[in-house]
Coordinates of C-alpha atoms in Angstrom, one line a residue:
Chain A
X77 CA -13.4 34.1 -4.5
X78 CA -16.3 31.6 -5.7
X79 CA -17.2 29.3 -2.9
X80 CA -16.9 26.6 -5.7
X81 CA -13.2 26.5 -5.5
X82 CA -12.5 24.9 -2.9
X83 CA -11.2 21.4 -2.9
X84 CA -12.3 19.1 0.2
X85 CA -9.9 16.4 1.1
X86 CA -11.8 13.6 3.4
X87 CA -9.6 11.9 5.2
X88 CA -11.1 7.7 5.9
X89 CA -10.6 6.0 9.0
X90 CA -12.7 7.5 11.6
X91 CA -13.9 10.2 9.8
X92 CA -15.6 8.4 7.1
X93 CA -16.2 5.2 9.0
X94 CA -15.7 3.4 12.3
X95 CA -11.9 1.7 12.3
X96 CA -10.9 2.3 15.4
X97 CA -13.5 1.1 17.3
X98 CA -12.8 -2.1 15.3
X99 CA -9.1 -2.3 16.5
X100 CA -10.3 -1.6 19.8
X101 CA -12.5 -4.4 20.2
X102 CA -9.6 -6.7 18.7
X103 CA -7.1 -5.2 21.2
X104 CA -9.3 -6.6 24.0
X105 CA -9.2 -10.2 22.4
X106 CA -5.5 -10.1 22.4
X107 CA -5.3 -8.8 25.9
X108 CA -7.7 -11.5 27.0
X109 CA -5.6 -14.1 25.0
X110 CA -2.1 -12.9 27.2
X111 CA -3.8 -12.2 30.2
X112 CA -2.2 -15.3 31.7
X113 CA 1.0 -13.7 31.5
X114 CA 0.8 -9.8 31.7
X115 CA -1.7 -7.5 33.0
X116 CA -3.4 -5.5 30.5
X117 CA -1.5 -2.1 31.1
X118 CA 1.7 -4.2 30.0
X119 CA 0.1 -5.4 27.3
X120 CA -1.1 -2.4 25.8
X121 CA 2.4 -1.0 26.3
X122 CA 4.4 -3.5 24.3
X123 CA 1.8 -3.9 21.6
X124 CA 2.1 -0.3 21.1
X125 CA 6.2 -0.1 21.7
X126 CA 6.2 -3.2 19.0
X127 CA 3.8 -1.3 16.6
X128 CA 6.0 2.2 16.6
X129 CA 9.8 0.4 16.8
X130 CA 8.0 -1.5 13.4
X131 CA 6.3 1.4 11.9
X132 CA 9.2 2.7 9.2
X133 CA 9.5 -1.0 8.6
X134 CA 5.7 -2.2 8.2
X135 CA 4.1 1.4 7.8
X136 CA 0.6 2.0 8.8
X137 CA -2.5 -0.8 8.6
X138 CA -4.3 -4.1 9.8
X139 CA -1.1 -6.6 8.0
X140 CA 1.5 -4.5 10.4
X141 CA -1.0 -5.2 13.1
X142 CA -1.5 -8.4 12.9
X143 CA 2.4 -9.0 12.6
X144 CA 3.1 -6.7 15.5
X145 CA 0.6 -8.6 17.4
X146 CA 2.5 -11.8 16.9
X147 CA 5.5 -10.5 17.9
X148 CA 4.3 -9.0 21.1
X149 CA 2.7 -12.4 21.9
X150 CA 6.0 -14.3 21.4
X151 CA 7.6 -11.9 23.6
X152 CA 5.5 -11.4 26.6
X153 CA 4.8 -14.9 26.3
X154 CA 8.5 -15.9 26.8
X155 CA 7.8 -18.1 23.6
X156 CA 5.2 -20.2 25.2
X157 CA 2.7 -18.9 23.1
X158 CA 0.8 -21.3 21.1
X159 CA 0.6 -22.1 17.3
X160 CA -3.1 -22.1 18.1
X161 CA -3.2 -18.8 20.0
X162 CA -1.0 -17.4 17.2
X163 CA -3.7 -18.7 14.2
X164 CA -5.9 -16.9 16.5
X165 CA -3.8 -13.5 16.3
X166 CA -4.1 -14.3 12.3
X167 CA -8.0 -15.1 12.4
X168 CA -8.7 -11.5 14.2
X169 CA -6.6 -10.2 11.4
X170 CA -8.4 -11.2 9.3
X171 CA -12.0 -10.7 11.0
X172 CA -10.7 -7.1 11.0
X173 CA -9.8 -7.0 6.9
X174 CA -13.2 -8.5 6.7
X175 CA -15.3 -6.4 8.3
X176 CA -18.2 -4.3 7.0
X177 CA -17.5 -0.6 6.7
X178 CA -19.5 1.1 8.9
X179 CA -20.5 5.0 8.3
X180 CA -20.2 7.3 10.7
X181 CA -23.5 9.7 11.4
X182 CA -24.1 12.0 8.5
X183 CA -21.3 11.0 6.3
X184 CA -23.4 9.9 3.4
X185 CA -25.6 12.7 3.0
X186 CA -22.4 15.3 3.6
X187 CA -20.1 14.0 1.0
X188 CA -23.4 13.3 -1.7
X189 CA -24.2 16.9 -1.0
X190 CA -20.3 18.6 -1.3
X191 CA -19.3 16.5 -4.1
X192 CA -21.3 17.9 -6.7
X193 CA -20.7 21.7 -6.0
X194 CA -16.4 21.1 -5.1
X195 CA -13.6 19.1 -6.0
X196 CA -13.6 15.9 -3.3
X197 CA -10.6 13.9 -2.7
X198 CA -9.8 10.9 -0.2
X199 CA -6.9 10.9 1.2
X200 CA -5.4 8.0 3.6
X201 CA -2.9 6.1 4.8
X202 CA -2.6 2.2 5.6
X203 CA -2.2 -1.0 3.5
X204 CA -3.2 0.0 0.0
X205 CA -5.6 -3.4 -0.9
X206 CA -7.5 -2.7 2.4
X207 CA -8.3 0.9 1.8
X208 CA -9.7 0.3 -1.4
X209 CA -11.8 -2.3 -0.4
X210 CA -13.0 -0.3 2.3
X211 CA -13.6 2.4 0.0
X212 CA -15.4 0.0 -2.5
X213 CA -17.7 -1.1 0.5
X214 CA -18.5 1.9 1.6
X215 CA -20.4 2.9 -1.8
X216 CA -18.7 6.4 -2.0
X217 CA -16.3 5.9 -4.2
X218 CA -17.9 7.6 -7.1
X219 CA -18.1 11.2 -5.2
X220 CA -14.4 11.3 -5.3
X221 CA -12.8 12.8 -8.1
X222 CA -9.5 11.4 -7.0
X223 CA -8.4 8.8 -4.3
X224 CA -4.9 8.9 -2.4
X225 CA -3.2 6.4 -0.5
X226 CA -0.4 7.2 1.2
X227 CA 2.5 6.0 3.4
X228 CA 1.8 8.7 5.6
X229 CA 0.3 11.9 5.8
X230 CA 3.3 14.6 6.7
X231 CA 3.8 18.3 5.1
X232 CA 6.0 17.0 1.8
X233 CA 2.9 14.0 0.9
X234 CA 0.2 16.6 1.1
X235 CA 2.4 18.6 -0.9
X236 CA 2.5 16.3 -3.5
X237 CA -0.6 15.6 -3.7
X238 CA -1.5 19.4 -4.2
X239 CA 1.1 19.8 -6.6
X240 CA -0.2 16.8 -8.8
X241 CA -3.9 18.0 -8.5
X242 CA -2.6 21.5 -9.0
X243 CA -4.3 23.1 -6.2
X244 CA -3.8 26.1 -4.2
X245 CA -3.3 25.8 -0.6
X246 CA -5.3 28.3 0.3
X247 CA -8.2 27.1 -1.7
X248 CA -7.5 23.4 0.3
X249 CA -9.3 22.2 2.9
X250 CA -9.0 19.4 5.1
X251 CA -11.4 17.4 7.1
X252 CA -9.9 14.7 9.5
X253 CA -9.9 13.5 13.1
X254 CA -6.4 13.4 13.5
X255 CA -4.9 16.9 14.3
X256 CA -1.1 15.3 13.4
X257 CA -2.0 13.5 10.1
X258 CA -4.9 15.4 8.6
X259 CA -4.8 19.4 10.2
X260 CA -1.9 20.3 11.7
X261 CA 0.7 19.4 7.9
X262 CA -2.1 21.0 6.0
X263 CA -2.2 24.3 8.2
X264 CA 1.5 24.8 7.6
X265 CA 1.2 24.6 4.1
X266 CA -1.6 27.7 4.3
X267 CA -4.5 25.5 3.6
X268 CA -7.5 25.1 5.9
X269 CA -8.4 22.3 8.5
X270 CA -11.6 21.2 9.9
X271 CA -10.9 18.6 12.8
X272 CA -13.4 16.4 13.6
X273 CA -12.9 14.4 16.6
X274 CA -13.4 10.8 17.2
X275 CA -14.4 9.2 20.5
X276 CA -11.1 7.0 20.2
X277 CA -8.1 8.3 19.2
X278 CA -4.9 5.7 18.2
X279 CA -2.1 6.5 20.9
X280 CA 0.4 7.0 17.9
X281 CA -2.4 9.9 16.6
X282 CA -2.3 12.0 19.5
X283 CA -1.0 15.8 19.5
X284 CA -1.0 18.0 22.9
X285 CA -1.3 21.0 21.1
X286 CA -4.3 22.6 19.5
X287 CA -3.3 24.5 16.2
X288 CA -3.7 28.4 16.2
X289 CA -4.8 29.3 12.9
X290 CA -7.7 31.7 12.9
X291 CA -10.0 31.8 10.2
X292 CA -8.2 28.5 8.9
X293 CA -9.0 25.8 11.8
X294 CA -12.1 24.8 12.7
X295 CA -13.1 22.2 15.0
X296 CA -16.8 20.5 14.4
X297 CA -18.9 18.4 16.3
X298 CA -19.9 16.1 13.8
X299 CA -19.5 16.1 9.9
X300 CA -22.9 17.3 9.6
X301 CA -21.5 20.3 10.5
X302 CA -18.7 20.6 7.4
X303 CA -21.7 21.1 4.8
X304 CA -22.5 24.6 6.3
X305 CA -19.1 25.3 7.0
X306 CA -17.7 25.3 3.4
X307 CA -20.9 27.1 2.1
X308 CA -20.3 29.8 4.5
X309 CA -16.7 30.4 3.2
X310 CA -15.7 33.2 1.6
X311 CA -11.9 32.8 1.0
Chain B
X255 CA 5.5 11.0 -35.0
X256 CA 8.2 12.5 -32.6
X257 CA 10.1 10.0 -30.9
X258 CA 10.4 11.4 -27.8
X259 CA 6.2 11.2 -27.5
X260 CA 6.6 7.5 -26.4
X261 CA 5.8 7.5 -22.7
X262 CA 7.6 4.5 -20.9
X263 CA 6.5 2.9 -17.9
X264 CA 8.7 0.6 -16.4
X265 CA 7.8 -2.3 -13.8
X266 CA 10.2 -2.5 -10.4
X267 CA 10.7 -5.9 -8.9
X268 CA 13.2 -8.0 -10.6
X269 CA 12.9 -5.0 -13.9
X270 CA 14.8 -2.8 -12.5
X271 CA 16.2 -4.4 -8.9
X272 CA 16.5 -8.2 -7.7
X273 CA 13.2 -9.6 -6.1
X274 CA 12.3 -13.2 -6.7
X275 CA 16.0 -14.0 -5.7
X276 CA 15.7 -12.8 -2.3
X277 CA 12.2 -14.5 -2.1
X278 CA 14.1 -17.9 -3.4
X279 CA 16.6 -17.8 -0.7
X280 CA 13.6 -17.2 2.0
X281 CA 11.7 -20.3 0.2
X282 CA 14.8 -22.2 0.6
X283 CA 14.8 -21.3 4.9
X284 CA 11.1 -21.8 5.5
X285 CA 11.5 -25.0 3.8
X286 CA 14.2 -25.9 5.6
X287 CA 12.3 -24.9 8.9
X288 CA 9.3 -26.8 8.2
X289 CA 11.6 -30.6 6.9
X290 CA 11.0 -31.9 9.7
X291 CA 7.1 -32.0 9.4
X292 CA 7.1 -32.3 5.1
X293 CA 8.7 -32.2 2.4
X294 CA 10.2 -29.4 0.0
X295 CA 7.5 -30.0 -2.7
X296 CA 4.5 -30.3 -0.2
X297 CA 5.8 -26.9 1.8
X298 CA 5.8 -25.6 -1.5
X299 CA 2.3 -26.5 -3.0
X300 CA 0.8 -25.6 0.5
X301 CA 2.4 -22.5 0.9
X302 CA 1.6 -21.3 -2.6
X303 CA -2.4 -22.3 -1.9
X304 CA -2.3 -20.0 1.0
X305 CA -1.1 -16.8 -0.6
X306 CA -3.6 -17.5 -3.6
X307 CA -6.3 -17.7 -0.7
X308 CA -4.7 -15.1 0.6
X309 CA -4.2 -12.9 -2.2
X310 CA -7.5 -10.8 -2.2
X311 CA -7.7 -10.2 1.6
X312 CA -3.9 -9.5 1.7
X313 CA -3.0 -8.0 -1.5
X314 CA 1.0 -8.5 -2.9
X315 CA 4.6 -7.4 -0.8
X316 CA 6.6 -9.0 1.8
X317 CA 3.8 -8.5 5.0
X318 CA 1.1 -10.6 3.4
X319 CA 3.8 -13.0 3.0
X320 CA 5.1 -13.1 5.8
X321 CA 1.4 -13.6 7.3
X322 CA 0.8 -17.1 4.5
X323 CA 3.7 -18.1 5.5
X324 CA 2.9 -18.2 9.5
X325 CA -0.3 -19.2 8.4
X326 CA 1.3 -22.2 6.3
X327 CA 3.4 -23.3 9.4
X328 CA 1.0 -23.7 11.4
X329 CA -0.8 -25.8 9.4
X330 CA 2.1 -28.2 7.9
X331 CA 2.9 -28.6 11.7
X332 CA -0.2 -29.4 12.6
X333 CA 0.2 -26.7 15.7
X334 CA 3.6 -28.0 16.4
X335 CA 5.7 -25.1 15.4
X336 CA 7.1 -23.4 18.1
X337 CA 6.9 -19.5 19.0
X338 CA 10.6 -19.6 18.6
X339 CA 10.2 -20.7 14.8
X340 CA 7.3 -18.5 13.8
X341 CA 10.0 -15.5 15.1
X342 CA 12.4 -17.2 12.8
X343 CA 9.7 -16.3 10.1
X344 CA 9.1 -12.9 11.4
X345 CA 12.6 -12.1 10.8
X346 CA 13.2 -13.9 7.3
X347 CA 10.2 -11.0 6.4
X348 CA 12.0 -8.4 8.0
X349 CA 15.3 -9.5 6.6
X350 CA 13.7 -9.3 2.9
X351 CA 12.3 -5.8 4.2
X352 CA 15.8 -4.3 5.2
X353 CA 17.5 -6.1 2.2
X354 CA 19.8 -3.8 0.2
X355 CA 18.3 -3.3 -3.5
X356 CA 20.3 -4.7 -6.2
X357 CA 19.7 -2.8 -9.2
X358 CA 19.7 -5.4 -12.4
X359 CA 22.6 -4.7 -14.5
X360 CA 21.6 -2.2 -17.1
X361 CA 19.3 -0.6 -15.3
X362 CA 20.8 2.6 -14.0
X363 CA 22.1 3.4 -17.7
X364 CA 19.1 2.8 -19.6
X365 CA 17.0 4.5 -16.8
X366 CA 19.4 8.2 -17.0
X367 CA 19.5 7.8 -20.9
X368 CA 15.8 7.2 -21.2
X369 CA 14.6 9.7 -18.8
X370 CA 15.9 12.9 -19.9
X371 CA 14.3 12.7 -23.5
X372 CA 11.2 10.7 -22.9
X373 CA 8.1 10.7 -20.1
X374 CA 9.4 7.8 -17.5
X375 CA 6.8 6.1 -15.2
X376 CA 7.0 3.8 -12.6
X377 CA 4.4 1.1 -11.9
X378 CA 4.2 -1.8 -9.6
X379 CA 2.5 -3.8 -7.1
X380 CA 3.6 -4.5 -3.4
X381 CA 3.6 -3.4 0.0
X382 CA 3.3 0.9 -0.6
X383 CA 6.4 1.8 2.2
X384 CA 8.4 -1.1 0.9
X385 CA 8.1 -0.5 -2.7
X386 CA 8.8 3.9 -1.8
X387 CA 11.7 2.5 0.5
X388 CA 13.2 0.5 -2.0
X389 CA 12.5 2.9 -4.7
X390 CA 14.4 5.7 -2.7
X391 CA 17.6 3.1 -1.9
X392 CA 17.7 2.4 -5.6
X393 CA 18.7 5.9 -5.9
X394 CA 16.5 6.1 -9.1
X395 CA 14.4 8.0 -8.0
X396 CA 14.8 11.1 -9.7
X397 CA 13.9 9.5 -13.0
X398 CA 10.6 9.2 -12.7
X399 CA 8.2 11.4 -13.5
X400 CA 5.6 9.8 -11.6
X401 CA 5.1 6.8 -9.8
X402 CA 2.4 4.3 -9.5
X403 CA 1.8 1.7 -6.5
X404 CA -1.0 0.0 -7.2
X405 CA -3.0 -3.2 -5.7
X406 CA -3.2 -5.1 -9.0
X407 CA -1.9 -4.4 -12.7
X408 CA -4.8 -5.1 -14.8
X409 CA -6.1 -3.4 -17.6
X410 CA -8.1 -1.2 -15.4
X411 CA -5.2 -0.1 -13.6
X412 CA -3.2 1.4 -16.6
X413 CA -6.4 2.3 -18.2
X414 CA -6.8 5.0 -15.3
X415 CA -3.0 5.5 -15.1
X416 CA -3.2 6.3 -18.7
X417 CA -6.2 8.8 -18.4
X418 CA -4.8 10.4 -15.2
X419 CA -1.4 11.5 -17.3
X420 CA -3.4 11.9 -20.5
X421 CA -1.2 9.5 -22.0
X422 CA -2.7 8.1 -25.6
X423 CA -2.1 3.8 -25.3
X424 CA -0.3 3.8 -28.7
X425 CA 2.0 6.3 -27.5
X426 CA 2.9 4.2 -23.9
X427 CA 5.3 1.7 -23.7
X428 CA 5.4 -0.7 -20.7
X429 CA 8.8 -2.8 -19.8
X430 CA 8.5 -5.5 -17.7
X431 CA 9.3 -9.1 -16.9
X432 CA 5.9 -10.2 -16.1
X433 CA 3.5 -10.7 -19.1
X434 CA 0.4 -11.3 -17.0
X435 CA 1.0 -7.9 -14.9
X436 CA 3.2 -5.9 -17.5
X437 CA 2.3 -7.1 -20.8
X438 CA -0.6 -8.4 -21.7
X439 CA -3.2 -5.7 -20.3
X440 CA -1.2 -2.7 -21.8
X441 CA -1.3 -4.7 -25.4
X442 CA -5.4 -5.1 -25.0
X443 CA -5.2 -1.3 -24.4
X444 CA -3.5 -0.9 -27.6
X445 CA -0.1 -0.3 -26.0
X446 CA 3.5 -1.7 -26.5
X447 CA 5.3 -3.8 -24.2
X448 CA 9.0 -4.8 -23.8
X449 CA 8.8 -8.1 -22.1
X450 CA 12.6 -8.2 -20.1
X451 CA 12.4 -12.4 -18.5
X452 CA 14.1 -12.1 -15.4
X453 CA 15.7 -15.7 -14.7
X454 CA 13.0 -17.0 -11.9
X455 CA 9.5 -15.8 -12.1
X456 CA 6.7 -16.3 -9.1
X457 CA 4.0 -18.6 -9.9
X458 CA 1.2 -16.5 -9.2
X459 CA 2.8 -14.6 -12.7
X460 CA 3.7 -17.4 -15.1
X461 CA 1.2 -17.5 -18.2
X462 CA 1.4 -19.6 -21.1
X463 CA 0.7 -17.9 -24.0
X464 CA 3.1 -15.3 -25.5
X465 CA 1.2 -12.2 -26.6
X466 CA 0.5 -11.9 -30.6
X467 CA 1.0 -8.5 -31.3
X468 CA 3.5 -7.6 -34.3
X469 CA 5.1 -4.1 -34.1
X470 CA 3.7 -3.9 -30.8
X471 CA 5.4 -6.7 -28.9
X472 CA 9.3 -6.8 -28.1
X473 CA 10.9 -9.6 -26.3
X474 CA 14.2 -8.4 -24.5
X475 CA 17.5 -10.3 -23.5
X476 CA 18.4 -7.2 -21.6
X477 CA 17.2 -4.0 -20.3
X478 CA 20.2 -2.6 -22.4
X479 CA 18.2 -3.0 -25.0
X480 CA 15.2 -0.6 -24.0
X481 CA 16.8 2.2 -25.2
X482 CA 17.8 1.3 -28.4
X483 CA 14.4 0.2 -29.4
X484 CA 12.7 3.1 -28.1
X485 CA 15.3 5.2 -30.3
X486 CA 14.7 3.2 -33.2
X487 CA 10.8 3.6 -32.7
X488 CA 9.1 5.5 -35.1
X489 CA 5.5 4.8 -34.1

């Protein structure tokens, strides 16, 4: 099978650029701002019991952050929060929506060098006007011949999106750093998954299990690595 | 030229379900909650300046208004509003969230008749989960042969949307009530639109010019009158 047909879907956050080093940073501003009424281990736990008991609601993304945020501060507050501490839950909202987009290591060159020679898509999920702005920033946007944004990232989406782009499976591959959102649905559809981890991953991201699917999963170091990896297929 | 060529794309809120209703009657609480600091007209003004600011960062749907309107309350309180009262606005958003959709009467008819014999699209703005979960509650889903969510309806927008279906302008018609977002970029593409007034319309949408395009611009009383005009349509 030509090496050419292969189509490489990237997936964004934190494997194109930093994100959640971003929301970490934020979650220790909003621990600091309750600390005078929960340790941080509580705090951590109800923000994160707030953010999954919301998440069919609000979906994925900084605007379901922020308003999870607010929430958990009312509560563990026993409403004595302030309107002032809540503006400041809004302002690191929107510090976050504003940031620059930060590349991780050997992103640019990878994706400038793959995108001629294969189809490239992105493929993400979160709040749809922050994702393309990110993706605007990030100057990349012309190596992709298509751009997804999704609700979430599951078997039937990644389905879809095959479907629509008419796309085999088996000529699919997927390069992520979430072994839930990005390699595991993709695997059981027959397509191929190169995990590439990130130094933080989101509680709500995490998987015990490593997939078994020889000559199908690969795990990489660092993008740098993907390059090689799809020129060295051989279907 | 066949009649059953003529692609249509249909808009969502308050086209084919109730939107700016449910919005009205969460207008009429917040201004209630916030009477004792100003008045209706002033909690209207200021809250309408804050999504416009707002409206870039935040993009369109229920969370980013939600967000103004904490945002809003704080301010016209002059940090007086309670924790209590900014929950009371976390759960007007998540009542509009969990609303029921109300399909506009019409719709379902027009929708089945239409789709079997011509292309059906869906395109609108908002929140991606809310605008999929309302979609899928409005049990219309089937219809569509592909739907769009999109950050902003411009004439970039459906210039892509048209590209990515190979759909030829003069052959797409767009139905909407919103002749800023459903009209007036699909006539500068060379398109048709059927503009459908809904009875309240949000004042980041109002324009004042009605579009001057004979044979290519309809003005509707009723969705129940889509289909006959597309039948009667003879390019």
């Amino acid at each position: 099978m030509p090496r050419d047909l292969l189509t490489i879907g990237f997936d964004a956050d934190d494997t194109l650029w930093h994100n959640e080093t971003i929301f970490e940073r934020v979650h220790e501003r909003f621990r600091a701002l309750l600390a005078r009424y929960h340790d941080t281990a509580t705090v951590d736990r109800t923000l994160f019991a707030t953010e999954m008991r919301n998440l069919e609601l609000y979906g994925y993304g900084v605007k379901a952050f922020m308003l999870s945020s607010i929430e958990t501060a009312i509560a563990l507050s026993g409403g004595q929060i302030s309107a002032a501490e809540i503006q400041q839950v809004l302002d690191l909202g929107r510090e976050m929506l504003e940031h620059p987009v930060e590349l991780l290591d050997g992103v640019a060159e990878t994706v400038a060098l793959l995108a001629p020679r294969h189809r490239v898509l992105l493929i993400t999920k979160g709040d749809l006007r922050d994702q393309e702005r990110k993706l605007e920033k990030s100057g990349l946007a012309a190596h992709f011949s298509a751009v997804e944004i999704v609700s979430e990232k599951n078997e039937a989406t990644y389905a879809a999106i095959l479907r629509r782009h008419a796309i085999e499976p088996r000529r699919f591959l997927m390069a992520g750093n979430s072994l839930k959102s990005d390699i595991q649905p993709v695997l059981a559809l027959g397509g191929l998954g190169a995990y590439i981890p990130y130094h933080l991953t989101w509680a709500a991201e995490r998987v015990d299990q490593v997939p078994d699917a020889p000559g199908r999963f690969f795990t990489l170091t660092s993008v740098r690595e993907l390059a090689p990896l799809v020129e060295g297929w051989d279907g």
